[in-house]
Amino acid sequence: MSAHSPYVEVNVDCLAGPSHHYGGHAFGNLASMQSKKQLSYPRAAALQGLEKAKLCMDLGIPQIVLPPQQRPALDVLWQLGFRGTDEQIIECAFQEAPKLLSACYSSSWMWTANWATVTPSPDSFDGRLHLTPANLVSQFHRALEVPQTLDALRRIFSNRQFFEVHDCLPCNWALADEGAANHTRFCSVYGQPGLHLLVYGREGWSEQEVKGLQTEFPARQSRLASECIARQHGLRCDRVVYARTSSKAIDLGVFHNDVASVGNQQFFLYHAHAFENTGRVIDALKRCAEGLQLDLFCFEVSEGVLSLKEAVKSYLFNSQILTLPTNEMVIIAPSQCQEMPKAKQVLDELIAGNSPIRDVRYVDLRQSMQNGGGPACLRLRVVMSQEQMGAIPQGILLTPRRYERIKKWITTHYREELKFEDLRDPELMKESNSALESFSTSEFSC
């Protein structure tokens, strides 16, 4: 592979499913907890995600859009002891264990930032792109995604000349891995070697941590998992910084680091309380950046400017930062940031000042946001060369024509609204199956 081949950052998004609802499963995710059993709007959820993906496409960013995963997870319900016809299993599960049924209907795969940790070929030990799917063992409903996620990634990145899709880390609390939501890569341009920030909430082995004595809400990512992935991908030690999420942040709802910081190329936007000893983290990043002749632009948001509680409510740091073909940066922020004066002021300052951010686009993602997922949650960033781009299935890339077809498909097959009680309706299962079957072969298969 030519070292001079131009590289691009591709966004991988996955549509919310027809059973999108608010199960309240994610302890420590305040939006999810507060939205439990509220009325949901599956059609709007899928359309909002699609419109966000279209915006990226319109801005010149390569954009992959994948179909929903298969739900409900009847095989899991069978494994958990429910028997009978599919309809009988659904009804029995709703009566005896509605939370289990809800988890098996969850649409949480839509947050692809948790699908995997990605190392592009300029940084790996063998010059290939490496992906390690997250095991997501900290949350039952999220762990159910993993087999289908692994299958999708292996179908997309099947060419072993260019790609290596690893197995997940062993499914153990000590190795709990949440994927790219806790990983930021810094670089001058995408094709140059980069610096990796890997963020964790706990070490992995500590007895005190196992007893859950450190935070009110659980810390999901372990440092041990992050270290294993760095080793697996062959990252150089002098190009990796490990940082611990502050206990205060976790207890205020920062269940992943992408709720308190976001970075792109040489730019880093973060809250002052994002990490334990944030100053040391920034110093370590700058020291490592010097070795790459990388001039980091670090923009800290203080507690006085925007409290961490307000940051979690607005999801400012879960914005998506894109580098356009013109080499200018644009930030895609949730519409809540436009509605909260303090959050909007931060974004206005970024544009007016000397940061690389030249524009902000606000997007309506309310259906995802009510479950704790903003623009950054809805995408997995994959840096690829032109040769690598040519080695993936081209039919999964979003085009204007494919956008129109998917939009029509969503409008045809998704319910406008869904109550929690509707999960017992066997027609929902049939509608979900019919929707996936109706995807054309070229659009569905990888």
mmCIF file with all atom_site columns, N, CA and C in Angstrom, residues 61-104:
data_model
loop_
_atom_site.group_PDB
_atom_site.id
_atom_site.type_symbol
_atom_site.label_atom_id
_atom_site.label_alt_id
_atom_site.label_comp_id
_atom_site.label_asym_id
_atom_site.label_entity_id
_atom_site.label_seq_id
_atom_site.pdbx_PDB_ins_code
_atom_site.Cartn_x
_atom_site.Cartn_y
_atom_site.Cartn_z
_atom_site.occupancy
_atom_site.B_iso_or_equiv
_atom_site.pdbx_formal_charge
_atom_site.auth_seq_id
_atom_site.auth_comp_id
_atom_site.auth_asym_id
_atom_site.auth_atom_id
_atom_site.pdbx_PDB_model_num
ATOM 1   N N  . ILE A 1 61  ? -18.336 14.107  2.881  1.00 0.00 ? 61  ILE A N  1
ATOM 2   C CA . ILE A 1 61  ? -17.730 13.074  3.717  1.00 0.00 ? 61  ILE A CA 1
ATOM 3   C C  . ILE A 1 61  ? -18.241 11.707  3.277  1.00 0.00 ? 61  ILE A C  1
ATOM 4   N N  . PRO A 1 62  ? -17.361 10.737  3.011  1.00 0.00 ? 62  PRO A N  1
ATOM 5   C CA . PRO A 1 62  ? -17.834 9.387   2.684  1.00 0.00 ? 62  PRO A CA 1
ATOM 6   C C  . PRO A 1 62  ? -18.663 8.827   3.842  1.00 0.00 ? 62  PRO A C  1
ATOM 7   N N  . GLN A 1 63  ? -19.837 8.325   3.527  1.00 0.00 ? 63  GLN A N  1
ATOM 8   C CA . GLN A 1 63  ? -20.793 7.939   4.562  1.00 0.00 ? 63  GLN A CA 1
ATOM 9   C C  . GLN A 1 63  ? -21.369 6.562   4.251  1.00 0.00 ? 63  GLN A C  1
ATOM 10  N N  . ILE A 1 64  ? -21.193 5.658   5.183  1.00 0.00 ? 64  ILE A N  1
ATOM 11  C CA . ILE A 1 64  ? -21.813 4.335   5.099  1.00 0.00 ? 64  ILE A CA 1
ATOM 12  C C  . ILE A 1 64  ? -23.083 4.345   5.940  1.00 0.00 ? 64  ILE A C  1
ATOM 13  N N  . VAL A 1 65  ? -24.151 3.771   5.415  1.00 0.00 ? 65  VAL A N  1
ATOM 14  C CA . VAL A 1 65  ? -25.389 3.597   6.182  1.00 0.00 ? 65  VAL A CA 1
ATOM 15  C C  . VAL A 1 65  ? -25.790 2.132   6.099  1.00 0.00 ? 65  VAL A C  1
ATOM 16  N N  . LEU A 1 66  ? -25.934 1.500   7.260  1.00 0.00 ? 66  LEU A N  1
ATOM 17  C CA . LEU A 1 66  ? -26.266 0.085   7.343  1.00 0.00 ? 66  LEU A CA 1
ATOM 18  C C  . LEU A 1 66  ? -27.680 -0.107  7.866  1.00 0.00 ? 66  LEU A C  1
ATOM 19  N N  . PRO A 1 67  ? -28.305 -1.226  7.522  1.00 0.00 ? 67  PRO A N  1
ATOM 20  C CA . PRO A 1 67  ? -29.666 -1.503  7.990  1.00 0.00 ? 67  PRO A CA 1
ATOM 21  C C  . PRO A 1 67  ? -29.676 -1.898  9.459  1.00 0.00 ? 67  PRO A C  1
ATOM 22  N N  . PRO A 1 68  ? -30.852 -1.905  10.074 1.00 0.00 ? 68  PRO A N  1
ATOM 23  C CA . PRO A 1 68  ? -30.950 -2.305  11.482 1.00 0.00 ? 68  PRO A CA 1
ATOM 24  C C  . PRO A 1 68  ? -30.570 -3.769  11.677 1.00 0.00 ? 68  PRO A C  1
ATOM 25  N N  . GLN A 1 69  ? -30.289 -4.114  12.910 1.00 0.00 ? 69  GLN A N  1
ATOM 26  C CA . GLN A 1 69  ? -30.094 -5.515  13.248 1.00 0.00 ? 69  GLN A CA 1
ATOM 27  C C  . GLN A 1 69  ? -31.456 -6.200  13.398 1.00 0.00 ? 69  GLN A C  1
ATOM 28  N N  . GLN A 1 70  ? -31.404 -7.525  13.394 1.00 0.00 ? 70  GLN A N  1
ATOM 29  C CA . GLN A 1 70  ? -32.625 -8.327  13.535 1.00 0.00 ? 70  GLN A CA 1
ATOM 30  C C  . GLN A 1 70  ? -33.109 -8.284  14.985 1.00 0.00 ? 70  GLN A C  1
ATOM 31  N N  . ARG A 1 71  ? -34.358 -7.912  15.160 1.00 0.00 ? 71  ARG A N  1
ATOM 32  C CA . ARG A 1 71  ? -34.995 -7.923  16.471 1.00 0.00 ? 71  ARG A CA 1
ATOM 33  C C  . ARG A 1 71  ? -36.453 -8.355  16.326 1.00 0.00 ? 71  ARG A C  1
ATOM 34  N N  . PRO A 1 72  ? -37.012 -9.018  17.356 1.00 0.00 ? 72  PRO A N  1
ATOM 35  C CA . PRO A 1 72  ? -36.431 -9.264  18.673 1.00 0.00 ? 72  PRO A CA 1
ATOM 36  C C  . PRO A 1 72  ? -35.429 -10.416 18.642 1.00 0.00 ? 72  PRO A C  1
ATOM 37  N N  . ALA A 1 73  ? -34.607 -10.480 19.676 1.00 0.00 ? 73  ALA A N  1
ATOM 38  C CA . ALA A 1 73  ? -33.611 -11.544 19.786 1.00 0.00 ? 73  ALA A CA 1
ATOM 39  C C  . ALA A 1 73  ? -34.282 -12.774 20.396 1.00 0.00 ? 73  ALA A C  1
ATOM 40  N N  . LEU A 1 74  ? -35.057 -13.473 19.573 1.00 0.00 ? 74  LEU A N  1
ATOM 41  C CA . LEU A 1 74  ? -35.810 -14.630 20.064 1.00 0.00 ? 74  LEU A CA 1
ATOM 42  C C  . LEU A 1 74  ? -34.889 -15.749 20.531 1.00 0.00 ? 74  LEU A C  1
ATOM 43  N N  . ASP A 1 75  ? -33.721 -15.867 19.906 1.00 0.00 ? 75  ASP A N  1
ATOM 44  C CA . ASP A 1 75  ? -32.782 -16.907 20.324 1.00 0.00 ? 75  ASP A CA 1
ATOM 45  C C  . ASP A 1 75  ? -32.330 -16.694 21.757 1.00 0.00 ? 75  ASP A C  1
ATOM 46  N N  . VAL A 1 76  ? -32.192 -15.430 22.150 1.00 0.00 ? 76  VAL A N  1
ATOM 47  C CA . VAL A 1 76  ? -31.797 -15.122 23.526 1.00 0.00 ? 76  VAL A CA 1
ATOM 48  C C  . VAL A 1 76  ? -32.937 -15.462 24.483 1.00 0.00 ? 76  VAL A C  1
ATOM 49  N N  . LEU A 1 77  ? -34.157 -15.096 24.114 1.00 0.00 ? 77  LEU A N  1
ATOM 50  C CA . LEU A 1 77  ? -35.310 -15.419 24.965 1.00 0.00 ? 77  LEU A CA 1
ATOM 51  C C  . LEU A 1 77  ? -35.454 -16.931 25.122 1.00 0.00 ? 77  LEU A C  1
ATOM 52  N N  . TRP A 1 78  ? -35.217 -17.674 24.054 1.00 0.00 ? 78  TRP A N  1
ATOM 53  C CA . TRP A 1 78  ? -35.252 -19.139 24.130 1.00 0.00 ? 78  TRP A CA 1
ATOM 54  C C  . TRP A 1 78  ? -34.164 -19.638 25.078 1.00 0.00 ? 78  TRP A C  1
ATOM 55  N N  . GLN A 1 79  ? -32.987 -19.070 24.965 1.00 0.00 ? 79  GLN A N  1
ATOM 56  C CA . GLN A 1 79  ? -31.868 -19.451 25.829 1.00 0.00 ? 79  GLN A CA 1
ATOM 57  C C  . GLN A 1 79  ? -32.182 -19.158 27.294 1.00 0.00 ? 79  GLN A C  1
ATOM 58  N N  . LEU A 1 80  ? -33.019 -18.148 27.530 1.00 0.00 ? 80  LEU A N  1
ATOM 59  C CA . LEU A 1 80  ? -33.373 -17.759 28.896 1.00 0.00 ? 80  LEU A CA 1
ATOM 60  C C  . LEU A 1 80  ? -34.605 -18.495 29.412 1.00 0.00 ? 80  LEU A C  1
ATOM 61  N N  . GLY A 1 81  ? -35.060 -19.508 28.672 1.00 0.00 ? 81  GLY A N  1
ATOM 62  C CA . GLY A 1 81  ? -36.075 -20.413 29.198 1.00 0.00 ? 81  GLY A CA 1
ATOM 63  C C  . GLY A 1 81  ? -37.479 -20.242 28.676 1.00 0.00 ? 81  GLY A C  1
ATOM 64  N N  . PHE A 1 82  ? -37.720 -19.291 27.798 1.00 0.00 ? 82  PHE A N  1
ATOM 65  C CA . PHE A 1 82  ? -39.065 -19.095 27.260 1.00 0.00 ? 82  PHE A CA 1
ATOM 66  C C  . PHE A 1 82  ? -39.294 -20.073 26.107 1.00 0.00 ? 82  PHE A C  1
ATOM 67  N N  . ARG A 1 83  ? -40.475 -20.688 26.076 1.00 0.00 ? 83  ARG A N  1
ATOM 68  C CA . ARG A 1 83  ? -40.780 -21.723 25.097 1.00 0.00 ? 83  ARG A CA 1
ATOM 69  C C  . ARG A 1 83  ? -42.123 -21.455 24.422 1.00 0.00 ? 83  ARG A C  1
ATOM 70  N N  . GLY A 1 84  ? -42.317 -22.136 23.287 1.00 0.00 ? 84  GLY A N  1
ATOM 71  C CA . GLY A 1 84  ? -43.567 -22.010 22.553 1.00 0.00 ? 84  GLY A CA 1
ATOM 72  C C  . GLY A 1 84  ? -43.338 -21.439 21.175 1.00 0.00 ? 84  GLY A C  1
ATOM 73  N N  . THR A 1 85  ? -44.422 -21.010 20.547 1.00 0.00 ? 85  THR A N  1
ATOM 74  C CA . THR A 1 85  ? -44.292 -20.322 19.270 1.00 0.00 ? 85  THR A CA 1
ATOM 75  C C  . THR A 1 85  ? -43.662 -18.953 19.505 1.00 0.00 ? 85  THR A C  1
ATOM 76  N N  . ASP A 1 86  ? -43.254 -18.311 18.422 1.00 0.00 ? 86  ASP A N  1
ATOM 77  C CA . ASP A 1 86  ? -42.674 -16.974 18.557 1.00 0.00 ? 86  ASP A CA 1
ATOM 78  C C  . ASP A 1 86  ? -43.630 -16.039 19.285 1.00 0.00 ? 86  ASP A C  1
ATOM 79  N N  . GLU A 1 87  ? -44.908 -16.124 18.918 1.00 0.00 ? 87  GLU A N  1
ATOM 80  C CA . GLU A 1 87  ? -45.911 -15.257 19.551 1.00 0.00 ? 87  GLU A CA 1
ATOM 81  C C  . GLU A 1 87  ? -46.048 -15.574 21.037 1.00 0.00 ? 87  GLU A C  1
ATOM 82  N N  . GLN A 1 88  ? -46.016 -16.861 21.382 1.00 0.00 ? 88  GLN A N  1
ATOM 83  C CA . GLN A 1 88  ? -46.141 -17.260 22.788 1.00 0.00 ? 88  GLN A CA 1
ATOM 84  C C  . GLN A 1 88  ? -44.921 -16.825 23.597 1.00 0.00 ? 88  GLN A C  1
ATOM 85  N N  . ILE A 1 89  ? -43.754 -16.909 22.984 1.00 0.00 ? 89  ILE A N  1
ATOM 86  C CA . ILE A 1 89  ? -42.531 -16.469 23.668 1.00 0.00 ? 89  ILE A CA 1
ATOM 87  C C  . ILE A 1 89  ? -42.607 -14.977 23.977 1.00 0.00 ? 89  ILE A C  1
ATOM 88  N N  . ILE A 1 90  ? -43.052 -14.188 22.996 1.00 0.00 ? 90  ILE A N  1
ATOM 89  C CA . ILE A 1 90  ? -43.168 -12.741 23.192 1.00 0.00 ? 90  ILE A CA 1
ATOM 90  C C  . ILE A 1 90  ? -44.136 -12.436 24.330 1.00 0.00 ? 90  ILE A C  1
ATOM 91  N N  . GLU A 1 91  ? -45.304 -13.053 24.311 1.00 0.00 ? 91  GLU A N  1
ATOM 92  C CA . GLU A 1 91  ? -46.323 -12.777 25.330 1.00 0.00 ? 91  GLU A CA 1
ATOM 93  C C  . GLU A 1 91  ? -45.853 -13.225 26.713 1.00 0.00 ? 91  GLU A C  1
ATOM 94  N N  . CYS A 1 92  ? -45.264 -14.395 26.780 1.00 0.00 ? 92  CYS A N  1
ATOM 95  C CA . CYS A 1 92  ? -44.789 -14.915 28.070 1.00 0.00 ? 92  CYS A CA 1
ATOM 96  C C  . CYS A 1 92  ? -43.681 -14.027 28.632 1.00 0.00 ? 92  CYS A C  1
ATOM 97  N N  . ALA A 1 93  ? -42.774 -13.603 27.780 1.00 0.00 ? 93  ALA A N  1
ATOM 98  C CA . ALA A 1 93  ? -41.682 -12.735 28.233 1.00 0.00 ? 93  ALA A CA 1
ATOM 99  C C  . ALA A 1 93  ? -42.219 -11.401 28.723 1.00 0.00 ? 93  ALA A C  1
ATOM 100 N N  . PHE A 1 94  ? -43.213 -10.855 28.038 1.00 0.00 ? 94  PHE A N  1
ATOM 101 C CA . PHE A 1 94  ? -43.771 -9.574  28.472 1.00 0.00 ? 94  PHE A CA 1
ATOM 102 C C  . PHE A 1 94  ? -44.436 -9.708  29.837 1.00 0.00 ? 94  PHE A C  1
ATOM 103 N N  . GLN A 1 95  ? -45.118 -10.817 30.066 1.00 0.00 ? 95  GLN A N  1
ATOM 104 C CA . GLN A 1 95  ? -45.811 -11.008 31.344 1.00 0.00 ? 95  GLN A CA 1
ATOM 105 C C  . GLN A 1 95  ? -44.843 -11.305 32.487 1.00 0.00 ? 95  GLN A C  1
ATOM 106 N N  . GLU A 1 96  ? -43.829 -12.124 32.219 1.00 0.00 ? 96  GLU A N  1
ATOM 107 C CA . GLU A 1 96  ? -42.951 -12.589 33.287 1.00 0.00 ? 96  GLU A CA 1
ATOM 108 C C  . GLU A 1 96  ? -41.696 -11.736 33.461 1.00 0.00 ? 96  GLU A C  1
ATOM 109 N N  . ALA A 1 97  ? -41.180 -11.204 32.376 1.00 0.00 ? 97  ALA A N  1
ATOM 110 C CA . ALA A 1 97  ? -39.913 -10.458 32.441 1.00 0.00 ? 97  ALA A CA 1
ATOM 111 C C  . ALA A 1 97  ? -39.904 -9.369  31.372 1.00 0.00 ? 97  ALA A C  1
ATOM 112 N N  . PRO A 1 98  ? -40.745 -8.347  31.532 1.00 0.00 ? 98  PRO A N  1
ATOM 113 C CA . PRO A 1 98  ? -40.847 -7.309  30.491 1.00 0.00 ? 98  PRO A CA 1
ATOM 114 C C  . PRO A 1 98  ? -39.526 -6.591  30.213 1.00 0.00 ? 98  PRO A C  1
ATOM 115 N N  . LYS A 1 99  ? -38.668 -6.471  31.226 1.00 0.00 ? 99  LYS A N  1
ATOM 116 C CA . LYS A 1 99  ? -37.389 -5.806  30.996 1.00 0.00 ? 99  LYS A CA 1
ATOM 117 C C  . LYS A 1 99  ? -36.500 -6.643  30.078 1.00 0.00 ? 99  LYS A C  1
ATOM 118 N N  . LEU A 1 100 ? -36.572 -7.961  30.219 1.00 0.00 ? 100 LEU A N  1
ATOM 119 C CA . LEU A 1 100 ? -35.812 -8.836  29.325 1.00 0.00 ? 100 LEU A CA 1
ATOM 120 C C  . LEU A 1 100 ? -36.313 -8.703  27.889 1.00 0.00 ? 100 LEU A C  1
ATOM 121 N N  . LEU A 1 101 ? -37.628 -8.688  27.727 1.00 0.00 ? 101 LEU A N  1
ATOM 122 C CA . LEU A 1 101 ? -38.186 -8.532  26.387 1.00 0.00 ? 101 LEU A CA 1
ATOM 123 C C  . LEU A 1 101 ? -37.769 -7.197  25.789 1.00 0.00 ? 101 LEU A C  1
ATOM 124 N N  . SER A 1 102 ? -37.810 -6.154  26.605 1.00 0.00 ? 102 SER A N  1
ATOM 125 C CA . SER A 1 102 ? -37.404 -4.828  26.143 1.00 0.00 ? 102 SER A CA 1
ATOM 126 C C  . SER A 1 102 ? -35.951 -4.843  25.668 1.00 0.00 ? 102 SER A C  1
ATOM 127 N N  . ALA A 1 103 ? -35.082 -5.486  26.444 1.00 0.00 ? 103 ALA A N  1
ATOM 128 C CA . ALA A 1 103 ? -33.669 -5.567  26.051 1.00 0.00 ? 103 ALA A CA 1
ATOM 129 C C  . ALA A 1 103 ? -33.511 -6.307  24.726 1.00 0.00 ? 103 ALA A C  1
ATOM 130 N N  . CYS A 1 104 ? -34.315 -7.352  24.542 1.00 0.00 ? 104 CYS A N  1
ATOM 131 C CA . CYS A 1 104 ? -34.229 -8.140  23.308 1.00 0.00 ? 104 CYS A CA 1
ATOM 132 C C  . CYS A 1 104 ? -34.855 -7.421  22.118 1.00 0.00 ? 104 CYS A C  1
#
